[in-house]
Every structure is written in C-alpha cells, then in structure tokens.
C-alpha cells in the first residue's frame, strides 16, 4: 500500500481540529491539490481516492446544503465547493464498497448541487443591483457546470437529474438567463446519454416536454427559442417513439414553429425539427390509410361471406316466389279462358233464344188471321213496355235505396238522440215538480218551555254589554257615513268601468273598420261617411246584434238543449261569434 498524499493528510487533520464555520474555507485548498498540473493520471486518481478516503468529499457534499449567506466566503465558497466536488468525483475509482458510492453518494451529491442551484437562482431573481445579479449568475453557472461535469463522468446520473424535482423547478422559470443555462444543462445531459429519455417515467418526460413547448409558445426571446428548438430536435433524434409522442401530444407545434420562429437565426435546427414532425405525420397518415384498407377488406370479406351464407336461402325464396307467380299467372289465364268461354256461351244462348223468339213470332203470325195481326202486335208492345218499366223502376228503387241508406241511418240516429233528450228533460221536470215544501214539525208545550228556560239561562250567564244612547247614535252616524261613501264610490267605479268598456268597444270597432276598409283607389263617398260619423258604425253593430238575437230566438229546441244550464236571456258568445264573425260587442270579440 502506498502512503497517502501529505497535503491531503495535513488538510484532513486541519479540518478535524478546526471549527465548523472555518471548514468551508479550508476545503477550498482541495482545488489546488486536485488541479495540480504536475501530477500524472495515476497520481491524480490516487489523490482523489485519498480525498474520498478521508471523507473530505463527504464534507464538501454536506456543506452544499447549508445557508452560505451566514458563513465565511458566502455563496462564492459554495460555488467553488461544488466545482471541487465534481472534479473529485469524476475519475475516482472506489475500491472499497463501490456500490455505496454509485448508488448513494453520487445521487446525494447531484441532489445537493441542484438544491444549491435553486437557492442561487432564487437570489439572482430577487437581486436588485446589477453587480449582485452578475455575481449570482456567475456562481449559478459554476454550479451548473459542475453538474454537467459530474454527469459527463458518470452517465448513469442523467436519469437522477431528470427525475429530480429540483431540476424541474429550475427549468420552470420565467427568467431568461437562468432558463437558458438550465436548458444548456439538459442539452449536455441528452448529448452525453441520449437514451435517458426512454428510461425515465412518463410523467417526468411529459413535464420536460410541456415546459419546452410552453417556452416556445409564451416567449419571443430568440435565445430561449433557439435552446428549446435544439432540445426538441435532440429529443426527436433519440427515437421514433419520442417523435410520435411529440406529434401526437402537441398537434399545433408545427404551426407555432412556422409562424413564430421562422427567420430568427436558427432556421437549420428548426427545419430539421419540422422535417421530423412532418415525416411522422406522413407516416401516421400512411399507417391510418393502411389500417383503413385492412378494415375495408375485412368488412367486404365479412359481407361477402354473409351473402354467400344466405345464398341458398335466397335461391329457395326466389324459386318459391317464381313458382307462386307462375301459378298465379296460370290461374289468371285459366280464369280468363273460362270467362271468355262463358261469354261465348251466353252470347250463343242469347242468339238461340232470339232465333226461337223470332221463329215463334213468325209461327204465330202465320196462325193468326190478317185482321188480328195489328191488335196482337199492340198487345205485345204493351206487355213489352210494362216489362221494361217494371225492371227500370226496380233498378231505380234499389239505386235510390243504396244512396239514401246513409241519410236513413242519420235520421234514425237523430230520432234516437231526440227521444233520449226528451226523456231526460221530462224526467228532470218531473223531479222538480215532485219536491213539495214540507213544513217543519211544530214544538210541543213542554219543548217550548224547556227551550225558553235554556235561553234565559244563557242570557243570565252572558249578559249583553250596555251602550249609552250618545255612543249608539255616534256609531250609527259613522256607519251611515261609511255606507254613503261606499255607495258613492261604487257608483263612480261602475261609471268608470262602463266608460272603459264603451271606449274599448269603440276602439275595437274602429280597428275592425280599418282592417276591412278598401284601398284608396277603391274608396267611395259612402266609405268616407262611415269613418267621418261615429253613429253609423254603432248603428251597424247594434243592427247586427239585434239580428243575431232574433235568429237565436228562432232556433229549434234541440239546438238549445245545452243552454238550459245557462242563465235566462244570456246568449252564448260562440253563437254571437258564429253569426257576426269578427264583430266586437261590449269590448269582447
């Protein structure tokens, strides 16, 4: 075993014996030890092993989580410690328990570096002076460089960085400088380990892509746009499935890149990204076309198999229908031939009967004397006329009977309805006449005395309140005044209501006259008199109302059956409307 480096040994002893607040400044000496240019490769590895063996690296990692605003050296010391930690871990070969170094120490170091980066980013955003902002930005750059250096030496740490919540919070910021530096870290990680995006979980991948697309859509800064475009291009080059994810998840990304970021100085990367997205879209359309062709082929095959399966049944149905139709045609031809044969037979029978009749007539004429021929012919003509008349009258009676059958049914139905209505009215009149007034039964003397006793007892228990004569007169006067006021007011209200009704009737009449008035070209002096005089429309309406009442009184009794439940002398509005059409009477239509 070789001896430890004396500088490392002395520094470890000094750290052990020093106070806690002095340790960060002492650990800065590691920078000169690690970066000594006189050391060879093997000697540098040996020094890093000694630093790790004496737990100086662990000290550096733990100090990164402290609040350096209260320590000596401040945040500049923290940034230098981050740089020292990254250089001490890269190229280090741990021989004792390497699993602990790779599985526990390095992820913890990454986490502490990201925590330190978040603190520096927050202080940079809150800083007001330009000098402070420049210092915090330089220290933030140093910490991110340390992270990149560490991920370059240990590529397995790329997954830890992407899945760390602090890195996503560093990325999700509106500050241009820190956002550009954080995206450069992501760019370095993806260049070192391009397959890391396929290894992280889906939520982390979606979060990173969402933030990159959001930065493209929410800002017009060409620095941010260039960095985000390069990152998306690098992500798309990592695998076809990532290109599919970007094209499917962000459908408006192509239009956004074309409209907003064309001609901003990074058209080469932008065109490569657009080519990848459009090629994926074409491939997706081609796959959809192939899938549609497959679906159509399957559907056509299914329909063909279905038709072939139904073909025997269809053939059987076709044969059955054809045979039925052929049988129907044969029956029709047979019936047609029978009808023609029957007509021919009837015609022959008529001809034979006519021939026999004429032969009989000739035989009778030969037998009868010449002087009796005219008389015989007149008798025969009379009999023939009677026969023709008898057949014609029978035919006409049967035709009239068929035509009048419906009216006869209606007449019988009307007779039945009238009979039922008359019976109903007769029964109602009989019930009214058979309800005589019954006088109440009189009281006996004993009942009268008992009732008088009850009245006297009630008066004794409930004596009436006494009221003076003056109070009674005053109450009477008040009642008379209220009654007079009520009667006067009711009379005035009735007059107002009557006036409103008359005005409404006049308005309705004028409206009706205006609606039915002829055009100006057809107007006569008689029409002008109707509009110039208010008495002519009123007289016309009164005359029409009087005619309607007269017609209503002349109606038959069966038209007034349903009016027996209405008041006497009241004409239904339906009757008036049916007679007068659109006439307005008393404000009603």
Coordinates of C-alpha atoms in Angstrom, one line a residue:
X1 CA 0.0 0.0 0.0
X2 CA 1.3 3.5 -0.9
X3 CA 1.3 6.2 1.6
X4 CA -1.3 9.0 1.4
X5 CA -0.5 12.3 0.0
X6 CA 0.9 14.6 2.8
X7 CA -1.1 17.6 1.6
X8 CA -4.4 15.6 1.8
X9 CA -3.4 14.1 5.2
X10 CA -2.5 17.6 6.6
X11 CA -5.7 19.1 5.3
X12 CA -7.8 16.3 6.8
X13 CA -6.1 16.8 10.2
X14 CA -6.7 20.5 10.0
X15 CA -10.4 20.1 9.1
X16 CA -10.8 17.7 12.1
X17 CA -9.3 20.2 14.5
X18 CA -10.9 23.4 13.1
X19 CA -14.3 25.0 14.0
X20 CA -17.3 24.2 11.9
X21 CA -17.5 27.7 10.4
X22 CA -13.9 27.5 9.2
X23 CA -14.2 24.2 7.4
X24 CA -15.6 25.6 4.0
X25 CA -12.6 27.9 3.6
X26 CA -10.2 25.1 4.5
X27 CA -11.8 22.8 1.9
X28 CA -11.1 25.3 -0.8
X29 CA -7.5 24.1 -0.6
X30 CA -8.6 20.9 -2.4
X31 CA -8.9 22.9 -5.6
X32 CA -5.2 23.5 -5.7
X33 CA -4.4 19.9 -4.8
X34 CA -6.8 18.4 -7.5
X35 CA -5.8 20.8 -10.2
X36 CA -2.0 20.4 -9.8
X37 CA -0.7 20.2 -13.3
X38 CA 2.5 18.4 -12.2
X39 CA 0.6 15.3 -11.3
X40 CA 0.1 12.4 -13.7
X41 CA -3.0 10.5 -14.4
X42 CA -2.3 7.7 -11.9
X43 CA -1.2 10.2 -9.2
X44 CA -4.4 12.3 -9.8
X45 CA -6.6 9.2 -9.3
X46 CA -4.6 8.3 -6.1
X47 CA -5.1 11.8 -4.7
X48 CA -8.9 11.6 -5.4
X49 CA -9.0 8.2 -3.6
X50 CA -7.2 9.8 -0.6
X51 CA -9.6 12.7 -0.6
X52 CA -12.6 10.3 -0.7
X53 CA -11.0 8.0 1.9
X54 CA -10.5 10.8 4.4
X55 CA -14.2 11.9 3.9
X56 CA -13.2 15.3 2.6
X57 CA -15.6 14.7 -0.4
X58 CA -18.4 14.0 2.0
X59 CA -17.7 17.2 3.8
X60 CA -17.9 19.1 0.6
X61 CA -21.2 17.5 -0.3
X62 CA -22.8 18.2 3.1
X63 CA -21.7 21.8 3.1
X64 CA -23.6 22.4 -0.2
X65 CA -27.0 22.2 1.7
X66 CA -26.1 24.9 4.3
X67 CA -27.1 28.5 4.1
X68 CA -23.9 30.2 3.0
X69 CA -25.2 33.7 3.5
X70 CA -24.1 33.4 7.1
X71 CA -20.8 31.6 6.5
X72 CA -17.3 32.9 5.7
X73 CA -16.9 33.4 2.0
X74 CA -20.6 33.3 1.2
X75 CA -22.1 31.8 -1.9
X76 CA -18.8 32.1 -3.8
X77 CA -17.3 29.5 -1.5
X78 CA -20.4 27.3 -2.1
X79 CA -19.9 27.5 -5.9
X80 CA -16.2 26.6 -5.6
X81 CA -17.1 23.7 -3.3
X82 CA -19.5 22.5 -6.0
X83 CA -16.8 22.6 -8.6
X84 CA -14.3 20.8 -6.3
X85 CA -16.9 18.1 -5.6
X86 CA -17.5 17.5 -9.2
X87 CA -13.8 17.3 -10.1
X88 CA -13.1 15.0 -7.1
X89 CA -15.9 12.6 -8.2
X90 CA -15.0 12.4 -11.9
X91 CA -12.2 9.9 -12.5
X92 CA -12.5 8.4 -9.0
X93 CA -12.2 4.7 -8.7
X94 CA -13.6 3.5 -5.4
X95 CA -12.2 0.1 -4.5
X96 CA -13.9 -0.4 -1.1
X97 CA -17.8 -0.6 -1.4
X98 CA -18.2 1.0 -4.8
X99 CA -21.9 0.3 -4.8
X100 CA -22.4 2.7 -1.9
X101 CA -20.5 5.4 -3.9
X102 CA -22.5 4.9 -7.1
X103 CA -26.0 4.2 -5.5
X104 CA -25.9 6.6 -2.6
X105 CA -23.1 9.2 -2.6
X106 CA -23.4 10.3 -6.2
X107 CA -27.2 10.8 -6.2
X108 CA -26.9 12.7 -3.0
X109 CA -24.3 14.9 -4.5
X110 CA -26.5 15.6 -7.5
X111 CA -29.4 16.4 -5.2
X112 CA -27.3 18.9 -3.1
X113 CA -25.9 20.5 -6.2
X114 CA -29.5 21.1 -7.5
X115 CA -30.6 22.5 -4.2
X116 CA -27.6 24.9 -4.3
X117 CA -28.6 25.9 -7.8
X118 CA -32.2 26.6 -6.8
X119 CA -31.0 28.9 -4.0
X120 CA -28.7 30.8 -6.3
X121 CA -31.4 31.1 -8.9
X122 CA -33.9 32.5 -6.3
X123 CA -31.3 35.0 -5.0
X124 CA -30.5 36.0 -8.6
X125 CA -34.1 36.7 -9.4
X126 CA -34.6 38.7 -6.1
X127 CA -31.4 40.7 -6.5
X128 CA -31.8 44.4 -7.4
X129 CA -28.2 45.6 -8.1
X130 CA -26.6 44.7 -11.3
X131 CA -23.3 43.7 -9.6
X132 CA -25.1 41.3 -7.3
X133 CA -27.1 39.8 -10.2
X134 CA -23.9 39.2 -12.2
X135 CA -22.2 37.5 -9.2
X136 CA -25.1 35.2 -8.6
X137 CA -25.4 34.4 -12.3
X138 CA -21.7 33.5 -12.4
X139 CA -22.0 31.3 -9.3
X140 CA -25.1 29.7 -10.8
X141 CA -23.2 29.0 -14.0
X142 CA -20.3 27.4 -11.9
X143 CA -22.8 25.1 -10.1
X144 CA -24.5 24.0 -13.4
X145 CA -21.0 23.4 -15.0
X146 CA -20.2 21.2 -12.0
X147 CA -23.4 19.2 -12.6
X148 CA -22.6 18.8 -16.3
X149 CA -19.0 17.7 -15.4
X150 CA -20.3 15.2 -12.9
X151 CA -22.9 13.8 -15.4
X152 CA -20.3 13.6 -18.1
X153 CA -18.1 11.4 -15.8
X154 CA -21.0 9.3 -14.6
X155 CA -23.6 8.9 -17.3
X156 CA -26.0 7.0 -15.0
X157 CA -26.6 10.2 -13.1
X158 CA -28.5 11.7 -16.1
X159 CA -31.7 9.8 -15.0
X160 CA -31.3 11.1 -11.4
X161 CA -31.0 14.7 -12.7
X162 CA -34.2 14.4 -14.9
X163 CA -36.3 12.8 -12.2
X164 CA -35.2 15.2 -9.5
X165 CA -37.9 17.7 -8.6
X166 CA -35.3 20.5 -8.0
X167 CA -34.2 20.2 -11.7
X168 CA -37.8 20.6 -13.0
X169 CA -38.2 23.6 -10.7
X170 CA -35.0 25.1 -12.1
X171 CA -36.4 24.5 -15.6
X172 CA -39.8 26.0 -14.9
X173 CA -38.8 29.7 -14.6
X174 CA -39.6 32.9 -16.4
X175 CA -36.1 34.3 -16.1
X176 CA -34.3 34.3 -19.4
X177 CA -30.6 33.9 -18.2
X178 CA -31.2 31.1 -15.7
X179 CA -33.6 29.3 -18.0
X180 CA -31.1 29.3 -20.8
X181 CA -28.4 27.9 -18.5
X182 CA -30.7 25.2 -17.2
X183 CA -31.6 24.2 -20.8
X184 CA -27.9 24.0 -21.7
X185 CA -27.5 21.6 -18.8
X186 CA -30.4 19.5 -20.2
X187 CA -28.8 19.7 -23.6
X188 CA -25.5 18.4 -22.2
X189 CA -27.2 15.6 -20.4
X190 CA -29.0 14.4 -23.5
X191 CA -25.8 14.6 -25.6
X192 CA -24.0 12.5 -23.0
X193 CA -26.8 9.9 -22.6
X194 CA -29.4 10.1 -25.4
X195 CA -31.3 7.1 -24.2
X196 CA -32.1 8.5 -20.8
X197 CA -35.5 9.8 -22.0
X198 CA -36.5 6.3 -22.8
X199 CA -35.6 5.2 -19.2
X200 CA -37.4 7.9 -17.2
X201 CA -41.0 7.6 -16.2
X202 CA -43.7 9.0 -18.4
X203 CA -44.7 11.8 -16.1
X204 CA -41.2 13.3 -16.0
X205 CA -40.9 13.1 -19.8
X206 CA -44.2 14.8 -20.2
X207 CA -43.2 17.6 -17.7
X208 CA -40.0 18.3 -19.6
X209 CA -41.7 18.4 -23.0
X210 CA -44.5 20.5 -21.7
X211 CA -42.1 23.1 -20.3
X212 CA -40.1 23.2 -23.6
X213 CA -43.3 23.7 -25.7
X214 CA -44.6 26.3 -23.3
X215 CA -41.4 28.3 -23.6
X216 CA -41.7 28.3 -27.3
X217 CA -45.3 29.5 -27.2
X218 CA -45.0 32.0 -24.3
X219 CA -41.9 34.0 -25.2
X220 CA -40.4 35.8 -28.2
X221 CA -36.8 35.7 -26.9
X222 CA -34.6 34.1 -29.6
X223 CA -32.2 32.7 -27.0
X224 CA -34.9 30.7 -25.3
X225 CA -36.4 29.8 -28.7
X226 CA -33.1 28.5 -30.0
X227 CA -32.4 26.5 -26.9
X228 CA -35.9 25.0 -26.8
X229 CA -35.8 24.1 -30.5
X230 CA -32.4 22.4 -30.2
X231 CA -33.6 20.4 -27.2
X232 CA -36.8 19.3 -29.0
X233 CA -34.6 18.3 -32.0
X234 CA -32.3 16.3 -29.8
X235 CA -35.3 14.7 -28.1
X236 CA -36.8 13.8 -31.5
X237 CA -33.5 12.3 -32.6
X238 CA -33.4 10.0 -29.6
X239 CA -36.1 7.7 -31.0
X240 CA -39.1 7.4 -33.3
X241 CA -41.4 6.8 -30.4
X242 CA -40.5 10.2 -29.0
X243 CA -41.3 11.8 -32.4
X244 CA -44.7 10.1 -32.3
X245 CA -45.2 11.4 -28.8
X246 CA -44.4 15.0 -29.7
X247 CA -46.5 14.9 -32.8
X248 CA -49.5 13.4 -31.0
X249 CA -49.3 15.4 -27.8
X250 CA -48.6 18.8 -29.4
X251 CA -50.7 19.0 -32.5
X252 CA -50.3 22.7 -33.0
X253 CA -46.5 22.7 -32.6
X254 CA -45.7 22.7 -36.3
X255 CA -47.9 25.7 -37.0
X256 CA -46.3 27.5 -34.0
X257 CA -42.8 26.9 -35.2
X258 CA -43.6 28.0 -38.7
X259 CA -45.4 31.2 -37.7
X260 CA -43.4 32.4 -34.7
X261 CA -39.8 31.2 -35.0
X262 CA -39.1 31.2 -38.8
X263 CA -36.2 33.6 -39.6
X264 CA -34.9 34.1 -36.1
X265 CA -31.4 32.8 -36.7
X266 CA -31.7 29.1 -36.1
X267 CA -33.6 28.0 -39.2
X268 CA -31.4 25.0 -39.7
X269 CA -32.4 23.3 -36.5
X270 CA -35.9 24.5 -36.9
X271 CA -36.2 22.9 -40.4
X272 CA -34.7 19.6 -39.2
X273 CA -37.3 19.5 -36.4
X274 CA -40.2 20.3 -38.8
X275 CA -39.0 17.7 -41.2
X276 CA -39.1 15.1 -38.5
X277 CA -42.6 16.1 -37.4
X278 CA -43.9 16.2 -40.9
X279 CA -42.3 12.8 -41.7
X280 CA -44.0 11.4 -38.6
X281 CA -47.3 12.9 -39.8
X282 CA -46.9 11.4 -43.2
X283 CA -46.0 8.0 -41.6
X284 CA -49.1 8.3 -39.4
X285 CA -51.3 9.1 -42.3
X286 CA -49.9 6.2 -44.2
X287 CA -50.5 3.9 -41.3
X288 CA -54.0 5.2 -41.0
X289 CA -54.5 4.6 -44.7
X290 CA -53.2 1.0 -44.4
X291 CA -55.4 0.4 -41.4
X292 CA -58.4 1.8 -43.3
X293 CA -57.6 -0.6 -46.2
X294 CA -57.4 -3.5 -43.8
X295 CA -60.7 -2.6 -42.2
X296 CA -62.4 -2.2 -45.6
X297 CA -61.0 -5.6 -46.8
X298 CA -62.2 -7.3 -43.6
X299 CA -65.6 -5.7 -43.9
X300 CA -66.0 -6.6 -47.6
X301 CA -64.9 -10.2 -46.8
X302 CA -67.4 -10.4 -44.0
X303 CA -70.2 -9.0 -46.2
X304 CA -69.3 -11.4 -49.0
X305 CA -69.3 -14.4 -46.6
X306 CA -72.6 -13.3 -45.2
X307 CA -74.2 -13.1 -48.6
X308 CA -72.8 -16.5 -49.6
X309 CA -74.1 -17.9 -46.4
X310 CA -77.6 -16.5 -47.2
X311 CA -77.4 -17.5 -50.9
X312 CA -79.1 -21.0 -50.6
X313 CA -82.0 -19.4 -48.6
X314 CA -82.2 -16.6 -51.2
X315 CA -82.3 -19.1 -54.1
X316 CA -85.1 -21.1 -52.3
X317 CA -87.1 -17.9 -51.7
X318 CA -86.6 -16.8 -55.4
X319 CA -87.7 -20.2 -56.6
X320 CA -90.8 -20.2 -54.3
X321 CA -91.8 -16.7 -55.4
X322 CA -91.2 -17.6 -59.1
X323 CA -93.3 -20.7 -58.8
X324 CA -96.0 -18.8 -57.0
X325 CA -96.0 -16.1 -59.6
X326 CA -96.1 -18.7 -62.4
X327 CA -99.1 -20.4 -60.7
X328 CA -100.8 -17.1 -60.3
X329 CA -100.4 -16.4 -64.0
X330 CA -101.7 -19.8 -64.9
X331 CA -104.7 -19.3 -62.7
X332 CA -105.3 -15.9 -64.3
X333 CA -105.1 -17.4 -67.8
X334 CA -107.4 -20.3 -66.9
X335 CA -109.9 -17.8 -65.4
X336 CA -109.6 -15.6 -68.4
X337 CA -110.3 -18.6 -70.7
X338 CA -113.3 -19.6 -68.6
X339 CA -114.7 -16.1 -68.7
X340 CA -114.3 -16.0 -72.5
X341 CA -116.0 -19.4 -72.8
X342 CA -118.8 -18.3 -70.5
X343 CA -119.3 -15.0 -72.6
X344 CA -119.3 -17.0 -75.8
X345 CA -121.8 -19.5 -74.3
X346 CA -124.0 -16.6 -73.1
X347 CA -123.8 -15.0 -76.5
X348 CA -124.8 -18.2 -78.2
X349 CA -127.7 -18.8 -75.8
X350 CA -128.9 -15.2 -76.5
X351 CA -128.7 -15.7 -80.2
X352 CA -130.5 -19.1 -79.9
X353 CA -133.2 -17.5 -77.7
X354 CA -133.6 -14.6 -80.1
X355 CA -133.9 -17.0 -83.0
X356 CA -136.5 -19.1 -81.2
X357 CA -138.4 -16.0 -80.3
X358 CA -138.5 -14.8 -83.9
X359 CA -139.5 -18.3 -85.1
X360 CA -142.3 -18.4 -82.6
X361 CA -143.4 -14.9 -83.7
X362 CA -143.4 -16.0 -87.3
X363 CA -145.4 -19.1 -86.4
X364 CA -148.0 -17.1 -84.5
X365 CA -148.3 -14.6 -87.4
X366 CA -148.9 -17.5 -89.7
X367 CA -151.7 -18.9 -87.5
X368 CA -153.4 -15.5 -86.6
X369 CA -155.8 -14.0 -89.1
X370 CA -154.6 -11.0 -91.0
X371 CA -157.3 -8.7 -89.4
X372 CA -156.0 -9.6 -85.9
X373 CA -152.3 -9.0 -86.5
X374 CA -152.3 -5.3 -85.6
X375 CA -154.2 -6.0 -82.4
X376 CA -151.8 -8.7 -81.4
X377 CA -148.8 -6.5 -82.1
X378 CA -150.2 -3.8 -79.9
X379 CA -150.8 -6.2 -77.1
X380 CA -147.2 -7.5 -77.4
X381 CA -145.9 -3.9 -77.4
X382 CA -147.8 -3.1 -74.3
X383 CA -146.6 -6.2 -72.4
X384 CA -143.0 -5.4 -73.5
X385 CA -143.4 -1.8 -72.3
X386 CA -144.7 -3.0 -68.9
X387 CA -141.8 -5.4 -68.6
X388 CA -139.3 -2.7 -69.3
X389 CA -140.9 -0.2 -66.9
X390 CA -141.1 -2.9 -64.2
X391 CA -137.4 -3.6 -64.5
X392 CA -136.4 0.1 -64.7
X393 CA -138.5 1.0 -61.6
X394 CA -136.9 -1.9 -59.6
X395 CA -133.4 -0.8 -60.6
X396 CA -134.1 2.8 -59.8
X397 CA -135.6 1.9 -56.4
X398 CA -132.6 -0.3 -55.5
X399 CA -130.2 2.5 -56.6
X400 CA -132.1 5.2 -54.5
X401 CA -132.2 2.9 -51.5
X402 CA -128.4 2.4 -51.6
X403 CA -127.9 6.1 -52.0
X404 CA -130.3 7.0 -49.1
X405 CA -129.1 4.3 -46.8
X406 CA -126.6 6.7 -45.0
X407 CA -129.2 9.5 -44.7
X408 CA -131.6 7.0 -43.3
X409 CA -129.1 5.9 -40.7
X410 CA -128.5 9.5 -39.7
X411 CA -132.2 10.1 -39.5
X412 CA -132.7 7.1 -37.2
X413 CA -129.8 8.2 -35.1
X414 CA -131.3 11.7 -34.8
X415 CA -134.6 10.2 -33.7
X416 CA -132.9 8.1 -31.1
X417 CA -131.0 11.1 -29.7
X418 CA -134.1 13.3 -29.7
X419 CA -136.1 10.6 -27.9
X420 CA -133.3 10.3 -25.2
X421 CA -133.1 14.1 -24.8
X422 CA -136.9 14.4 -24.5
X423 CA -136.9 11.6 -21.9
X424 CA -134.1 13.3 -19.9
X425 CA -135.9 16.6 -19.9
X426 CA -139.2 15.0 -18.9
X427 CA -137.6 13.2 -16.0
X428 CA -135.9 16.4 -14.8
X429 CA -139.2 18.3 -14.9
X430 CA -140.9 15.5 -13.1
X431 CA -138.2 15.6 -10.3
X432 CA -138.7 19.4 -9.9
X433 CA -142.5 19.1 -9.6
X434 CA -142.3 16.2 -7.1
X435 CA -140.3 18.1 -4.5
X436 CA -143.1 19.9 -2.4
X437 CA -142.2 22.1 0.5
X438 CA -142.5 20.3 3.9
X439 CA -143.4 22.4 6.8
X440 CA -141.2 21.9 9.9
X441 CA -142.8 20.0 12.8
X442 CA -144.2 22.1 15.5
X443 CA -142.9 22.2 19.1
X444 CA -144.9 20.9 22.0
X445 CA -145.6 23.0 25.1
X446 CA -143.0 21.1 27.1
X447 CA -140.3 21.5 24.4
X448 CA -141.2 25.2 24.1
X449 CA -140.8 25.7 27.9
X450 CA -137.5 23.8 28.0
X451 CA -136.1 25.9 25.1
X452 CA -137.2 29.1 26.8
X453 CA -135.5 28.0 30.0
X454 CA -132.3 27.4 28.1
X455 CA -132.4 30.8 26.5
X456 CA -133.0 32.6 29.9
X457 CA -130.1 30.7 31.4
X458 CA -127.8 31.6 28.6
X459 CA -128.8 35.3 28.9
X460 CA -128.1 35.3 32.6
X461 CA -124.6 33.7 32.1
X462 CA -123.8 36.0 29.1
X463 CA -125.3 39.4 29.8
X464 CA -125.2 41.9 26.9
X465 CA -122.8 44.9 27.1
X466 CA -124.5 48.2 27.9
X467 CA -124.1 51.1 25.5
X468 CA -125.1 54.7 26.1
X469 CA -127.5 56.4 23.7
X470 CA -124.9 59.0 22.6
X471 CA -122.4 56.3 21.8
X472 CA -125.1 54.4 19.9
X473 CA -126.0 57.5 17.8
X474 CA -122.4 58.3 17.1
X475 CA -121.8 54.7 15.9
X476 CA -124.9 54.9 13.8
X477 CA -123.7 58.1 12.1
X478 CA -120.3 56.6 11.4
X479 CA -121.9 53.6 9.8
X480 CA -124.2 55.9 7.7
X481 CA -121.2 57.9 6.5
X482 CA -119.2 54.9 5.5
X483 CA -122.2 53.4 3.7
X484 CA -122.8 56.6 1.8
X485 CA -119.2 56.9 0.9
X486 CA -119.2 53.2 -0.3
X487 CA -122.3 53.7 -2.4
X488 CA -120.9 56.9 -4.0
X489 CA -117.6 55.3 -4.7
X490 CA -119.2 52.2 -6.2
X491 CA -121.4 54.3 -8.4
X492 CA -118.3 56.2 -9.7
X493 CA -116.4 52.9 -10.2
X494 CA -119.3 51.5 -12.2
X495 CA -119.4 54.6 -14.4
X496 CA -115.7 54.4 -14.9
X497 CA -115.9 50.7 -15.8
X498 CA -118.8 51.3 -18.2
X499 CA -116.9 54.2 -19.8
X500 CA -113.8 52.0 -20.3
X501 CA -115.9 49.3 -21.8
X502 CA -117.5 51.7 -24.2
X503 CA -114.2 53.2 -25.2
X504 CA -112.7 49.7 -25.7
X505 CA -115.7 48.8 -27.8
X506 CA -115.3 52.0 -29.9
X507 CA -111.6 51.3 -30.3
X508 CA -112.2 47.7 -31.4
X509 CA -114.9 48.8 -33.8
X510 CA -112.6 51.4 -35.4
X511 CA -109.9 48.7 -35.7
X512 CA -112.3 46.4 -37.4
X513 CA -113.4 49.1 -39.8
X514 CA -109.8 50.0 -40.6
X515 CA -108.9 46.3 -41.2
X516 CA -111.8 45.8 -43.5
X517 CA -111.5 49.2 -45.2
X518 CA -111.0 49.1 -49.0
X519 CA -107.9 50.6 -50.7
X520 CA -107.6 54.3 -51.5
X521 CA -108.1 53.6 -55.2
X522 CA -111.5 51.8 -54.5
X523 CA -112.8 54.2 -51.8
X524 CA -116.3 55.8 -52.3
X525 CA -118.2 58.6 -50.5
X526 CA -120.2 56.0 -48.7
X527 CA -117.0 54.6 -47.2
X528 CA -115.9 58.1 -46.2
X529 CA -119.2 58.6 -44.3
X530 CA -118.5 55.5 -42.3
X531 CA -115.2 56.9 -40.9
X532 CA -116.5 60.6 -40.5
X533 CA -119.5 59.6 -38.4
X534 CA -119.3 57.8 -35.1
X535 CA -123.0 56.9 -35.1
X536 CA -123.0 54.9 -38.3
X537 CA -120.7 52.1 -37.0
X538 CA -122.5 52.0 -33.7
X539 CA -125.9 51.7 -35.5
X540 CA -124.5 49.0 -37.8
X541 CA -123.2 47.0 -34.8
X542 CA -126.5 47.4 -33.0
X543 CA -128.5 46.2 -36.0
X544 CA -126.2 43.2 -36.4
X545 CA -126.5 42.3 -32.7
X546 CA -130.3 42.6 -32.9
X547 CA -130.5 40.3 -35.9
X548 CA -128.3 37.8 -34.1
X549 CA -130.6 37.8 -31.1
X550 CA -133.6 37.3 -33.3
X551 CA -132.0 34.4 -35.1
X552 CA -131.1 32.9 -31.8
X553 CA -134.7 33.0 -30.5
X554 CA -135.9 31.3 -33.7
X555 CA -133.6 28.3 -33.3
X556 CA -135.3 24.9 -32.8
X557 CA -135.5 23.5 -29.3
X558 CA -132.9 20.8 -30.0
X559 CA -130.2 23.5 -30.7
X560 CA -130.9 25.0 -27.2
X561 CA -130.6 21.8 -25.2
X562 CA -127.1 22.7 -23.8
X563 CA -128.3 26.2 -22.9
X564 CA -130.6 25.1 -20.1
X565 CA -127.8 25.3 -17.6
X566 CA -127.0 28.9 -18.5
X567 CA -128.9 32.0 -17.3
X568 CA -132.1 33.1 -19.0
X569 CA -131.7 35.7 -21.6
X570 CA -128.0 35.2 -22.0
X571 CA -126.8 34.4 -25.5
X572 CA -123.5 32.4 -25.7
X573 CA -120.5 34.1 -27.1
X574 CA -120.0 31.3 -29.5
X575 CA -123.3 32.0 -31.1
X576 CA -122.6 35.6 -31.5
X577 CA -119.1 34.9 -32.9
X578 CA -120.6 32.4 -35.4
X579 CA -123.1 34.9 -36.6
X580 CA -121.1 38.2 -36.5
X581 CA -117.7 36.8 -37.4
X582 CA -115.1 39.3 -36.1
X583 CA -117.7 41.8 -34.6
X584 CA -116.8 43.5 -31.3
X585 CA -119.6 43.8 -28.8
X586 CA -119.0 45.4 -25.4
X587 CA -115.3 45.0 -25.6
X588 CA -115.5 41.3 -26.5
X589 CA -114.7 39.7 -29.8

